[in-house]
Each structure stands twice: as structure tokens, then as C-alpha cells.
Tab-separated table of C-alpha atoms and ligand atoms in Angstrom:
chain	number	residue	atom	x	y	z
A	10	MET	CA	12.925	21.985	60.598
A	11	ARG	CA	12.895	18.181	59.623
A	12	ILE	CA	9.981	16.344	61.410
A	13	LEU	CA	9.813	12.617	61.749
A	14	ALA	CA	6.196	11.777	60.813
A	15	ILE	CA	3.673	8.850	61.713
A	16	GLU	CA	0.497	8.425	60.345
A	17	THR	CA	-1.790	5.143	61.638
A	18	SER	CA	-5.752	6.758	61.714
A	19	CYS	CA	-6.465	3.500	59.580
A	20	ASP	CA	-5.627	1.192	57.479
A	21	GLU	CA	-2.351	2.698	56.650
A	22	THR	CA	0.401	2.866	57.985
A	23	GLY	CA	2.845	5.720	56.632
A	24	VAL	CA	6.091	7.311	58.229
A	25	ALA	CA	7.638	10.155	56.445
A	26	VAL	CA	10.423	12.640	56.887
A	27	VAL	CA	9.619	16.506	55.484
A	28	ASP	CA	11.584	19.219	55.798
A	29	ASP	CA	10.016	22.829	56.200
A	30	GLY	CA	6.815	21.533	56.486
A	31	ARG	CA	6.670	21.068	51.973
A	32	HIS	CA	9.531	18.633	50.818
A	33	ILE	CA	9.369	15.069	50.952
A	34	VAL	CA	12.743	13.311	51.951
A	35	SER	CA	11.135	10.244	52.334
A	36	ASN	CA	7.595	8.790	52.026
A	37	ILE	CA	6.835	5.092	52.887
A	38	VAL	CA	3.268	3.438	53.280
A	39	ALA	CA	2.156	0.202	53.781
A	40	SER	CA	-1.759	-0.626	53.439
A	41	GLN	CA	-3.010	-3.243	55.091
A	42	LEU	CA	-3.894	-6.191	52.602
A	43	ALA	CA	-5.516	-8.054	55.461
A	44	HIS	CA	-9.082	-6.105	55.142
A	45	GLN	CA	-9.065	-7.016	51.363
A	46	ASP	CA	-10.429	-10.566	52.406
A	47	THR	CA	-12.931	-9.072	54.836
A	48	GLY	CA	-14.063	-5.670	52.324
A	49	GLY	CA	-13.801	-3.583	54.912
A	50	ILE	CA	-11.983	-2.553	58.398
A	51	VAL	CA	-11.743	-4.556	60.891
A	52	PRO	CA	-10.259	-1.959	63.697
A	53	GLU	CA	-8.681	-4.445	66.209
A	54	VAL	CA	-7.039	-5.658	63.123
A	55	ALA	CA	-5.569	-2.949	61.792
A	56	ALA	CA	-4.515	-1.574	65.006
A	57	ARG	CA	-1.907	-5.269	65.765
A	58	GLU	CA	-1.048	-4.826	61.700
A	59	HIS	CA	-0.116	-0.489	62.939
A	60	LEU	CA	2.031	-2.306	65.735
A	61	ARG	CA	3.560	-4.897	63.849
A	62	ALA	CA	4.895	-2.643	60.617
A	63	LEU	CA	5.644	0.545	62.370
A	64	ASP	CA	9.478	-0.279	63.844
A	65	GLY	CA	9.912	-1.584	60.168
A	66	ILE	CA	8.328	1.354	58.297
A	67	THR	CA	9.998	4.301	60.590
A	68	GLN	CA	13.282	2.497	59.804
A	69	GLN	CA	12.757	2.383	56.233
A	70	ALA	CA	12.222	6.064	56.363
A	71	LEU	CA	15.032	7.232	57.817
A	72	ASN	CA	16.677	4.869	55.519
A	73	VAL	CA	15.776	6.403	52.492
A	74	ALA	CA	15.888	10.158	54.150
A	75	GLY	CA	19.388	8.592	55.115
A	76	VAL	CA	18.817	10.302	58.530
A	77	GLU	CA	19.396	8.691	61.848
A	78	LEU	CA	16.807	9.565	64.743
A	79	ARG	CA	18.903	12.310	66.170
A	80	ALA	CA	19.226	14.174	62.922
A	81	VAL	CA	15.633	15.167	62.962
A	82	ASP	CA	13.898	18.068	64.981
A	83	ALA	CA	10.704	16.612	66.467
A	84	VAL	CA	8.322	13.904	66.165
A	85	ALA	CA	4.614	13.830	64.982
A	86	ALA	CA	2.161	11.577	65.043
A	87	THR	CA	-1.694	11.607	63.841
A	88	VAL	CA	-3.864	11.705	67.337
A	89	GLY	CA	-7.266	11.673	65.489
A	90	PRO	CA	-9.875	11.737	64.096
A	91	GLY	CA	-10.022	8.083	63.270
A	92	LEU	CA	-10.236	4.457	64.693
A	93	VAL	CA	-9.038	4.736	68.545
A	94	GLY	CA	-6.846	1.937	68.575
A	95	CYS	CA	-5.016	2.988	66.011
A	96	LEU	CA	-4.210	6.301	67.015
A	97	LEU	CA	-3.245	5.191	69.832
A	98	VAL	CA	-0.442	3.033	68.066
A	99	GLY	CA	0.778	5.336	66.098
A	100	ALA	CA	0.369	8.024	68.768
A	101	ASN	CA	2.394	6.494	71.573
A	102	TYR	CA	5.341	5.066	69.042
A	103	GLY	CA	5.531	8.361	68.560
A	104	ARG	CA	6.020	9.505	71.295
A	105	GLY	CA	8.013	6.673	72.577
A	106	LEU	CA	10.658	7.883	70.012
A	107	ALA	CA	10.613	11.329	71.006
A	108	LEU	CA	11.369	10.817	74.714
A	109	ALA	CA	14.062	8.289	73.656
A	110	ALA	CA	15.753	10.910	71.901
A	111	GLY	CA	14.815	14.264	73.389
A	112	LEU	CA	12.587	15.213	70.950
A	113	PRO	CA	9.584	17.330	70.790
A	114	PHE	CA	6.543	15.468	69.984
A	115	ILE	CA	4.092	17.266	68.082
A	116	GLY	CA	0.189	15.888	67.498
A	117	VAL	CA	-1.335	16.057	64.403
A	118	ASN	CA	-4.898	16.626	63.313
A	119	HIS	CA	-5.609	14.024	60.747
A	120	LEU	CA	-7.887	16.495	58.400
A	121	GLU	CA	-5.177	19.359	58.717
A	122	GLY	CA	-3.071	16.490	57.128
A	123	HIS	CA	-5.230	16.052	53.939
A	124	VAL	CA	-5.096	19.844	54.063
A	125	TYR	CA	-1.608	20.577	54.003
A	126	ALA	CA	-0.818	17.432	51.773
A	127	ASN	CA	-1.144	20.302	49.289
A	128	TRP	CA	1.775	21.891	50.231
A	129	LEU	CA	4.178	19.085	49.984
A	130	TYR	CA	6.411	18.310	47.167
A	131	GLU	CA	9.076	16.067	46.217
A	132	GLY	CA	12.285	16.554	44.110
A	133	ASP	CA	14.342	19.600	44.273
A	134	ALA	CA	11.754	22.060	42.362
A	135	PRO	CA	9.675	23.442	45.175
A	136	THR	CA	5.528	23.847	44.002
A	137	PRO	CA	4.137	27.677	44.461
A	138	GLU	CA	2.870	27.370	47.929
A	139	PRO	CA	-1.144	27.393	47.769
A	140	GLU	CA	-2.521	30.740	48.416
A	141	VAL	CA	-5.175	31.007	51.544
A	142	PRO	CA	-7.948	32.143	51.937
A	143	ALA	CA	-8.872	28.854	50.387
A	144	VAL	CA	-12.037	26.471	49.951
A	145	VAL	CA	-10.939	23.020	50.975
A	146	LEU	CA	-13.483	20.005	50.231
A	147	ILE	CA	-12.189	17.066	52.662
A	148	VAL	CA	-13.325	13.594	50.832
A	149	SER	CA	-12.021	10.581	52.348
A	150	GLY	CA	-13.249	6.864	53.860
A	151	ALA	CA	-14.374	8.535	56.943
A	152	HIS	CA	-15.126	12.283	55.842
A	153	SER	CA	-16.746	14.954	53.530
A	154	ASP	CA	-15.917	18.604	54.880
A	155	LEU	CA	-16.327	21.558	52.642
A	156	VAL	CA	-13.831	24.229	54.974
A	157	LEU	CA	-13.117	27.841	54.397
A	158	MET	CA	-8.911	27.785	55.385
A	159	GLU	CA	-8.932	31.523	56.548
A	160	GLY	CA	-5.322	31.849	56.981
A	161	HIS	CA	-2.963	28.704	58.112
A	162	ARG	CA	-4.612	26.674	60.644
A	163	ARG	CA	-7.497	28.662	60.542
A	164	PHE	CA	-10.409	26.589	59.699
A	165	ARG	CA	-14.267	27.437	59.527
A	166	PRO	CA	-16.633	24.637	58.515
A	167	LEU	CA	-19.266	25.126	55.566
A	168	GLY	CA	-20.710	22.095	55.799
A	169	ARG	CA	-19.955	18.394	56.012
A	170	THR	CA	-22.296	14.829	55.201
A	171	ILE	CA	-25.145	13.830	57.186
A	172	ASP	CA	-24.690	10.178	56.892
A	173	ASP	CA	-22.500	8.384	54.928
A	174	ALA	CA	-18.685	9.972	53.839
A	175	ALA	CA	-18.035	9.990	49.896
A	176	GLY	CA	-15.534	7.166	49.954
A	177	GLU	CA	-17.516	4.912	51.795
A	178	ALA	CA	-20.170	5.218	49.494
A	179	PHE	CA	-17.484	4.042	46.807
A	180	ASP	CA	-16.560	1.564	48.824
A	181	LYS	CA	-20.043	0.279	49.480
A	182	VAL	CA	-21.066	0.690	45.623
A	183	GLY	CA	-17.632	-0.861	44.570
A	184	ARG	CA	-18.765	-3.833	46.697
A	185	LEU	CA	-22.023	-4.091	45.216
A	186	LEU	CA	-20.698	-3.785	42.027
A	187	GLY	CA	-18.157	-6.847	43.057
A	188	LEU	CA	-15.300	-4.626	42.602
A	189	GLY	CA	-13.532	-5.438	45.696
A	190	PHE	CA	-12.203	-3.403	48.747
A	191	PRO	CA	-11.221	-0.201	48.047
A	192	GLY	CA	-13.880	0.390	45.934
A	193	GLY	CA	-13.313	4.208	44.509
A	194	PRO	CA	-10.329	3.478	42.452
A	195	ALA	CA	-11.942	0.523	41.317
A	196	ILE	CA	-15.039	2.122	40.009
A	197	GLU	CA	-13.595	5.548	38.816
A	198	ARG	CA	-11.190	2.856	36.737
A	199	VAL	CA	-14.357	0.972	35.448
A	200	ALA	CA	-16.477	3.492	35.114
A	201	ARG	CA	-13.614	5.094	31.921
A	202	ASP	CA	-15.753	2.438	29.409
A	203	GLY	CA	-19.270	2.839	30.706
A	204	ASP	CA	-21.728	5.783	30.112
A	205	PRO	CA	-22.546	8.193	32.610
A	206	ALA	CA	-25.915	9.301	31.337
A	207	ALA	CA	-27.050	4.990	31.395
A	208	PHE	CA	-29.215	5.618	34.802
A	209	PRO	CA	-30.686	8.298	36.680
A	210	LEU	CA	-29.633	8.788	39.748
A	211	PRO	CA	-30.745	10.807	42.428
A	212	ARG	CA	-28.895	13.876	43.802
A	213	ALA	CA	-29.700	14.976	47.498
A	214	ALA	CA	-30.803	18.828	47.709
A	215	LEU	CA	-29.886	19.671	51.177
A	216	SER	CA	-28.874	23.176	52.623
A	217	ALA	CA	-26.361	25.072	50.674
A	218	TYR	CA	-22.764	23.223	52.109
A	219	ASP	CA	-23.880	19.571	53.340
A	220	PHE	CA	-23.817	16.643	51.818
A	221	SER	CA	-26.007	13.296	51.556
A	222	PHE	CA	-25.182	10.344	50.124
A	223	SER	CA	-27.232	7.283	51.613
A	224	GLY	CA	-29.684	7.845	49.137
A	225	LEU	CA	-27.875	8.058	45.896
A	226	LYS	CA	-26.029	4.646	47.463
A	227	THR	CA	-29.516	2.934	47.832
A	228	ALA	CA	-30.656	3.951	44.687
A	229	VAL	CA	-27.576	2.313	43.301
A	230	LEU	CA	-28.713	-0.777	45.287
A	231	ARG	CA	-32.219	-0.622	43.922
A	232	LEU	CA	-30.691	0.021	40.472
A	233	VAL	CA	-28.899	-3.078	40.532
A	234	ARG	CA	-31.276	-5.443	41.791
A	235	VAL	CA	-33.976	-4.936	39.488
A	236	LEU	CA	-30.950	-5.092	36.409
A	237	GLU	CA	-30.160	-8.752	38.252
A	238	ALA	CA	-33.394	-9.700	38.069
A	239	LYS	CA	-33.521	-8.637	34.164
A	240	GLY	CA	-30.239	-10.709	33.847
A	241	GLU	CA	-27.439	-8.847	33.604
A	242	VAL	CA	-25.667	-5.833	35.142
A	243	PRO	CA	-23.561	-3.074	33.087
A	244	VAL	CA	-21.218	-2.907	35.758
A	245	ALA	CA	-19.513	-0.185	33.721
A	246	ASP	CA	-22.582	2.042	33.039
A	247	VAL	CA	-24.021	1.810	36.402
A	248	ALA	CA	-20.190	2.272	37.647
A	249	ALA	CA	-20.287	5.720	35.872
A	250	SER	CA	-23.826	6.578	36.454
A	251	PHE	CA	-22.921	6.614	40.342
A	252	GLN	CA	-19.568	8.206	39.695
A	253	LYS	CA	-20.959	11.500	38.100
A	254	ALA	CA	-23.900	11.495	40.348
A	255	ILE	CA	-21.616	11.729	43.150
A	256	THR	CA	-19.172	13.819	41.539
A	257	GLU	CA	-21.399	16.344	40.370
A	258	VAL	CA	-23.364	17.254	44.168
A	259	LEU	CA	-19.108	17.276	45.205
A	260	ALA	CA	-18.772	19.885	42.477
A	261	GLU	CA	-21.345	21.727	42.649
A	262	LYS	CA	-21.098	22.712	46.519
A	263	THR	CA	-17.912	23.226	46.480
A	264	ALA	CA	-17.954	25.608	43.825
A	265	ARG	CA	-21.166	27.603	45.379
A	266	ALA	CA	-18.918	27.551	48.320
A	267	ALA	CA	-15.585	29.449	46.457
A	268	ALA	CA	-18.463	31.788	44.382
A	269	GLU	CA	-19.506	32.819	47.782
A	270	HIS	CA	-16.597	33.593	49.756
A	271	ALA	CA	-13.833	35.740	48.629
A	272	VAL	CA	-10.912	32.822	48.250
A	273	GLU	CA	-7.815	32.423	46.001
A	274	THR	CA	-7.675	28.816	46.125
A	275	VAL	CA	-9.941	26.024	45.780
A	276	LEU	CA	-7.831	23.010	47.500
A	277	LEU	CA	-8.711	19.194	48.031
A	278	GLY	CA	-7.762	16.326	49.887
A	279	GLY	CA	-8.876	12.736	51.351
A	280	GLY	CA	-8.651	9.881	49.255
A	281	VAL	CA	-11.452	10.601	46.596
A	282	ALA	CA	-9.713	13.509	45.667
A	283	ALA	CA	-7.360	11.154	43.565
A	284	ASN	CA	-10.395	10.863	41.485
A	285	LEU	CA	-9.618	13.262	38.237
A	286	ALA	CA	-13.684	12.799	37.348
A	287	LEU	CA	-14.398	14.890	40.368
A	288	ARG	CA	-11.419	17.043	39.483
A	289	ALA	CA	-12.489	17.914	36.063
A	290	GLU	CA	-16.150	18.307	37.512
A	291	ILE	CA	-14.801	20.959	40.117
A	292	GLN	CA	-12.320	22.282	37.978
A	293	LYS	CA	-15.020	23.299	34.971
A	294	ARG	CA	-17.393	25.144	37.755
A	295	ILE	CA	-14.798	27.372	39.119
A	296	GLY	CA	-12.854	30.334	37.787
A	297	HIS	CA	-10.350	29.594	40.930
A	298	PRO	CA	-6.816	27.664	40.677
A	299	LEU	CA	-7.825	24.059	41.732
A	300	ARG	CA	-5.086	22.468	43.371
A	301	VAL	CA	-5.052	18.903	44.557
A	302	PRO	CA	-2.420	16.362	45.929
A	303	PRO	CA	-0.848	13.990	43.649
A	304	PRO	CA	-2.991	10.724	44.158
A	305	ARG	CA	-0.568	9.090	46.706
A	306	LEU	CA	-0.848	12.267	48.452
A	307	CYS	CA	-4.596	11.838	48.658
A	308	THR	CA	-4.857	8.705	50.145
A	309	ASP	CA	-3.462	8.792	54.002
A	310	ASN	CA	0.511	8.785	54.125
A	311	GLY	CA	3.278	9.877	56.882
A	312	ALA	CA	3.889	13.144	54.392
A	313	MET	CA	0.714	14.725	55.038
A	314	ILE	CA	1.593	14.661	58.950
A	315	GLY	CA	4.741	15.928	58.735
A	316	ALA	CA	3.639	19.077	56.698
A	317	ALA	CA	0.494	19.983	58.896
A	318	ALA	CA	3.243	19.387	61.944
A	319	PHE	CA	5.535	21.845	60.669
A	320	PHE	CA	2.559	24.298	60.940
A	321	VAL	CA	1.648	23.551	64.325
A	322	LEU	CA	5.021	23.870	65.316
A	323	ARG	CA	5.447	27.117	63.462
A	324	ASP	CA	1.976	28.258	65.262
A	325	ARG	CA	2.466	27.071	68.593
A	326	GLY	CA	6.693	27.257	68.903
A	327	THR	CA	6.577	24.023	71.342
A	328	GLU	CA	5.556	20.670	71.551
A	329	VAL	CA	2.090	20.313	72.080
A	330	PRO	CA	0.156	18.521	74.438
A	331	VAL	CA	-2.203	16.041	73.143
A	332	SER	CA	-4.368	12.471	73.730
A	333	VAL	CA	-5.968	10.635	71.338
A	334	ARG	CA	-9.599	11.477	69.964
A	335	SER	CA	-11.175	9.559	67.440
A	336	ASP	CA	-13.750	12.214	67.083
A	337	MET	CA	-11.136	15.121	66.831
A	338	LYS	CA	-12.787	17.998	63.954
A	339	LEU	CA	-10.805	20.502	62.163
A	340	ALA	CA	-10.158	23.520	64.191
B	25	KG4	O1	-7.814	9.333	53.039
B	25	KG4	P1	-8.219	7.580	52.625
B	25	KG4	O2	-6.946	7.074	52.459
B	25	KG4	O3	-8.693	7.300	53.975
B	25	KG4	C1	-9.105	7.716	55.067
B	25	KG4	O4	-8.873	9.015	55.870
B	25	KG4	O5	-10.603	7.738	55.337
B	25	KG4	O6	-9.470	7.958	51.784
B	25	KG4	C2	-9.672	6.270	51.481
B	25	KG4	C3	-10.530	6.136	50.264
B	25	KG4	C4	-11.247	5.142	50.307
B	25	KG4	O7	-12.758	4.953	50.800
B	25	KG4	C5	-11.238	5.006	48.761
B	25	KG4	O8	-12.206	4.057	47.896
B	25	KG4	C6	-11.117	5.895	48.336
B	25	KG4	O9	-10.619	6.828	49.445
B	25	KG4	N1	-10.440	6.783	47.202
B	25	KG4	C7	-11.139	6.543	45.740
B	25	KG4	C8	-9.993	7.063	45.114
B	25	KG4	N2	-8.752	7.123	45.806
B	25	KG4	C9	-8.726	5.992	46.733
B	25	KG4	N3	-12.404	6.986	45.254
B	25	KG4	C10	-12.763	7.425	44.136
B	25	KG4	N4	-11.897	7.396	43.478
B	25	KG4	C11	-10.606	7.100	43.565
B	25	KG4	N5	-9.239	7.449	42.373
B	26	ZN	ZN1	-7.677	9.758	55.512
């Protein structure tokens, strides 16, 4: 089963060819550089950029895979959650391709994509499939969800952020420290030279599995203002202290979820899962195997949509009628 998959929910235009939900045949991702100037994503600009990029990137994905459109078995695209204009561009483009080539179209939940990124491999040697049930932490620019995956496509929400997403907190602190957008990778880089114990920062105490990051963000803002007034902001120390605070909270709740449910594995997904400090914090708290996609499969890409689409098709056995939903939840 060979699927051509399209991801346009936010600011990455991704198209991939994926076999049997696991093997990446090609995976082209174009990040929209336009947003670096504005320091954040402007939805209309993002939608227009997807429209402009999609044809070329789709062609590239097919070329790299060495296949023509009629040689694939289905076309998939993200239908939510995400920016509605962006979702519409990718979903309509995918539906158009499917219609023209007489192929089934599969609408995919972006969050399922982040989960199923853990099933992907490149090259000739398949990685072992992650074992379920699993506890899954999805941490991205828009989401911080702790989920129990009871089986394929069977998800039970455990907790989520009540305010900012983890990636959003990284991005806001990154901007505050003058590190540009997106803030996550930049904070991780400069934090390597910083002291994570330099500044005490709050860890919000909430119900077992929910997160809150807006208090932490405000505390960093206040700290930076105080340091500025003193004349110098030790950026590496602030970044390291912030990263320590946020990764500890994420890790503690993930580890608690793993301890309190009978699961085989802990899976991570979403852009923030690329963060090595987060992985280390989680790994040292759990006895389970920890699975994390390689960094370029943690951030948004088409391959993860191709992986999730395979399991949708296997599950439903037919094409899935879809309309775009910006606030789509994990089933
Ligand atoms: O999954 P993703 O590409 O897009 C969404 O679905 O939102 O995640 C993007 C987010 C951004 O907030 C970015 O700052 C964050 O992931 N991110 C990281 C790292 N790489 C990306 N955060 C922390 N450490 C990283 N290495
Ligand atoms: Zn994402």
C-alpha cells in the first residue's frame, strides 16, 4: 500500500510517499521562511505559501520516489487540527489529485500523524514496530497532550495544557531572549552552555496530567526584566533554567502516566520531542522503552501523515469522507 501524503496544517509544506505506513520512500518538507521576519505565523500568508509551494513539492516527492501519481494507491492529507486556511489548501489539493487519478482520498488527523511518526523508517532495514498500549506525549507549537494509546487508532486523553502549548512557550521565551523564531531549537542550542540551576523558575502544580506554561513564561519575562535592569542578561543560563523547568514538568507527568497505566512503551511526538534534554528527563524517570522519531520526523512533515493514513485505511477499509476541522481532537 503506497500512499502520497500531504501536510499543510501550519507553516511547513510537506509531501511524502510512504509504503505500508512505515517505509519512507520520499519526504520533502519546505519550511516557510516568510515567518522569520514577523516572528510568528500569519495564517493568510501561510495559506498562500502552501498554495504556491504544493505543486512543486508534490512533483519533487514523486520524482524522488521514482513513481508517477497513478502508481500510488491512495492520496492523504491533513484535515485538522490546524490553521483552517492552511488545512483547506492541502486537503483540497489532495482531494483534487485523488479525484483526477481515480484514487481514494484519506483525511488524516494531524495529531495521529505525530503519533504514527514513531512507526516510520528510512532505508532498507525496518525498525521494530513500537509496542502498544503506550503512553504518548505530543508536544508541538500548538499542542501539549498526554494520551493513552490503547491500540491502533484508539486514543484516550489523559491530560493537556490549559493555556500555552510547550512549543509556544519555547517560541515566546526564544523571542524574549532575542533568539529568533522558532525558539525551540535555538533555546536547546544556547542552553548547552548554560547552568540549568542558575535561576529558580516555577513548575505549575495542577491535576495529575494537565500542564500549564503561562506562569513559567511570565516568570521568565519578569526575570529577564530584572536582569536587564541590572545591566546584563546571561542568555544561556536563562535558556537552560527555562528548559529545565519545562522539560521536568513534561517528564514528570509523562512518567506518572506510564507508571499508572499498564503500557509497553512511551512514545513522543511533535516538534518539541526533538529536544534532547526532554528525552533525557523522561528516560531517567521511566522503566519503559522510550521511542522518539528522529528530529526531522518530530516536526511537521508529510511522511507522518502517510503513516497515519495507512492505519486509517487499514481500519476503515475505504475512503474516509472528510471536512476540514481546525479544532479536531484525537479520537
Ligand atoms: O510539530 P511542529 O513542527 O508544529 C506544530 O504542529 O505545532 O512543532 C513546532 C514547535 C515549535 O514551537 C518549535 O519551537 C518546537 O516545535 N521545537 C522545539 C525543538 N524543535 C522544534 N522545541 C524545543 N526543542 C527543540 N529542539
Ligand atoms: Zn505538528
